[in-house]
Amino acid sequence: GQSLEQPSEVTAVEGAIVQINCTYQTSGFYGLSWYQQHDGGAPTFLSYNALDGLEETGRFSSFLSRSDSYGYLLLQELQMKDSASYFCAVTLYNNNDMRFGAGTRLTVKP
Amino acid sequence: SQTIHQWPATLVQPVGSPLSLECTVEGTSNPNLYWYRQAAGRGLQLLFYSVGIGQISSEVPQNLSASRPQDRQFILSSKKLLLSDSGFYLCAWEWQLGNTIYFGEGSWLTVV
C-alpha cells in the first residue's frame, strides 16, 4: 500500500531546533508537502519539495530524498506558537489526490 | 489572490438528519477540489476529490456524497447522518495536479 509514517509526538524547548521526519512507502509522487495545524484550526501550508534537497522558508526548512524515501521538516529557533500538529503529504502519480501522514504533535516548552 | 471559503463553520445535527456543507473558491478557474474529514486528534482522511464540473471521485464507501455543480463550488451532503459522521470537515483546492493544496477554514460537525 501507500503510507506516510511520522512520529506521533515530539517535545522541545523554546529556542531549540527540532526535526520531524516523514518516511513513506509509496509509488511515484509529485512532491512532499508539509502543513501546520493548530488546535481547532485548519491546516496551513508550510513547505513543498518537488525535487531532492533542502527548501528554506524563514525558520522552517524541508528536505526530501526520493532515493531514501524520506523527508523531514526542520524548525529552528522554536517559539511557543510553534506548538501544533505537523503533517507531511504527497500527491501520487496514479491518483489525483493528496495523501497525508497521521501527523506529529509538537509541544514547545519554556 | 485565491481564497477558499466553506460554511457553516459549526453545526450540531441529530442522527438521521440531512447534511449540506458548501465550499467555494475565488480567484482561480478549474481548480482541483477536495473534501477531507478529520476525527478529533487524528489525521486527515480523503473523502472526495473533483478535477472538474460533475466529476467526483470517492475514496471511501459511506453515507456521504459530493457534488460539483459549478467550477468553483463543491458540496458535501448526506441524506441521513450517523453518529460516526461527527468530525472536522475540510474543503481544499489545488491549482494544478501535483501542486500543494490549500484548505478552507473547516466545518465542525457534531451528530447527536
mmCIF file of N, CA, C and O in Angstrom, chain A residues 24 52 65-70:
data_model
loop_
_atom_site.group_PDB
_atom_site.id
_atom_site.type_symbol
_atom_site.label_atom_id
_atom_site.label_comp_id
_atom_site.label_asym_id
_atom_site.label_seq_id
_atom_site.Cartn_x
_atom_site.Cartn_y
_atom_site.Cartn_z
ATOM 1 N N TYR A 24 8.164 7.280 3.807
ATOM 2 C CA TYR A 24 6.997 6.877 3.030
ATOM 3 C C TYR A 24 7.254 5.597 2.256
ATOM 4 O O TYR A 24 8.391 5.281 1.909
ATOM 5 N N ASP A 52 14.673 16.675 -4.843
ATOM 6 C CA ASP A 52 15.505 16.345 -3.705
ATOM 7 C C ASP A 52 16.264 17.580 -3.238
ATOM 8 O O ASP A 52 16.640 18.440 -4.041
ATOM 9 N N SER A 65 14.521 13.310 0.121
ATOM 10 C CA SER A 65 15.423 12.389 -0.569
ATOM 11 C C SER A 65 14.564 11.258 -1.117
ATOM 12 O O SER A 65 14.152 10.363 -0.376
ATOM 13 N N ARG A 66 14.316 11.270 -2.408
ATOM 14 C CA ARG A 66 13.472 10.235 -3.010
ATOM 15 C C ARG A 66 14.165 8.878 -2.983
ATOM 16 O O ARG A 66 13.533 7.848 -2.804
ATOM 17 N N SER A 67 15.486 8.868 -3.097
ATOM 18 C CA SER A 67 16.204 7.601 -3.104
ATOM 19 C C SER A 67 16.121 6.910 -1.749
ATOM 20 O O SER A 67 16.159 5.682 -1.662
ATOM 21 N N ASP A 68 15.971 7.698 -0.682
ATOM 22 C CA ASP A 68 15.847 7.150 0.668
ATOM 23 C C ASP A 68 14.410 7.084 1.151
ATOM 24 O O ASP A 68 14.161 6.673 2.279
ATOM 25 N N SER A 69 13.456 7.495 0.299
ATOM 26 C CA SER A 69 12.032 7.524 0.684
ATOM 27 C C SER A 69 11.833 8.243 2.002
ATOM 28 O O SER A 69 11.156 7.749 2.925
ATOM 29 N N TYR A 70 12.381 9.443 2.067
ATOM 30 C CA TYR A 70 12.492 10.121 3.367
ATOM 31 C C TYR A 70 12.470 11.624 3.176
ATOM 32 O O TYR A 70 13.010 12.163 2.205
#
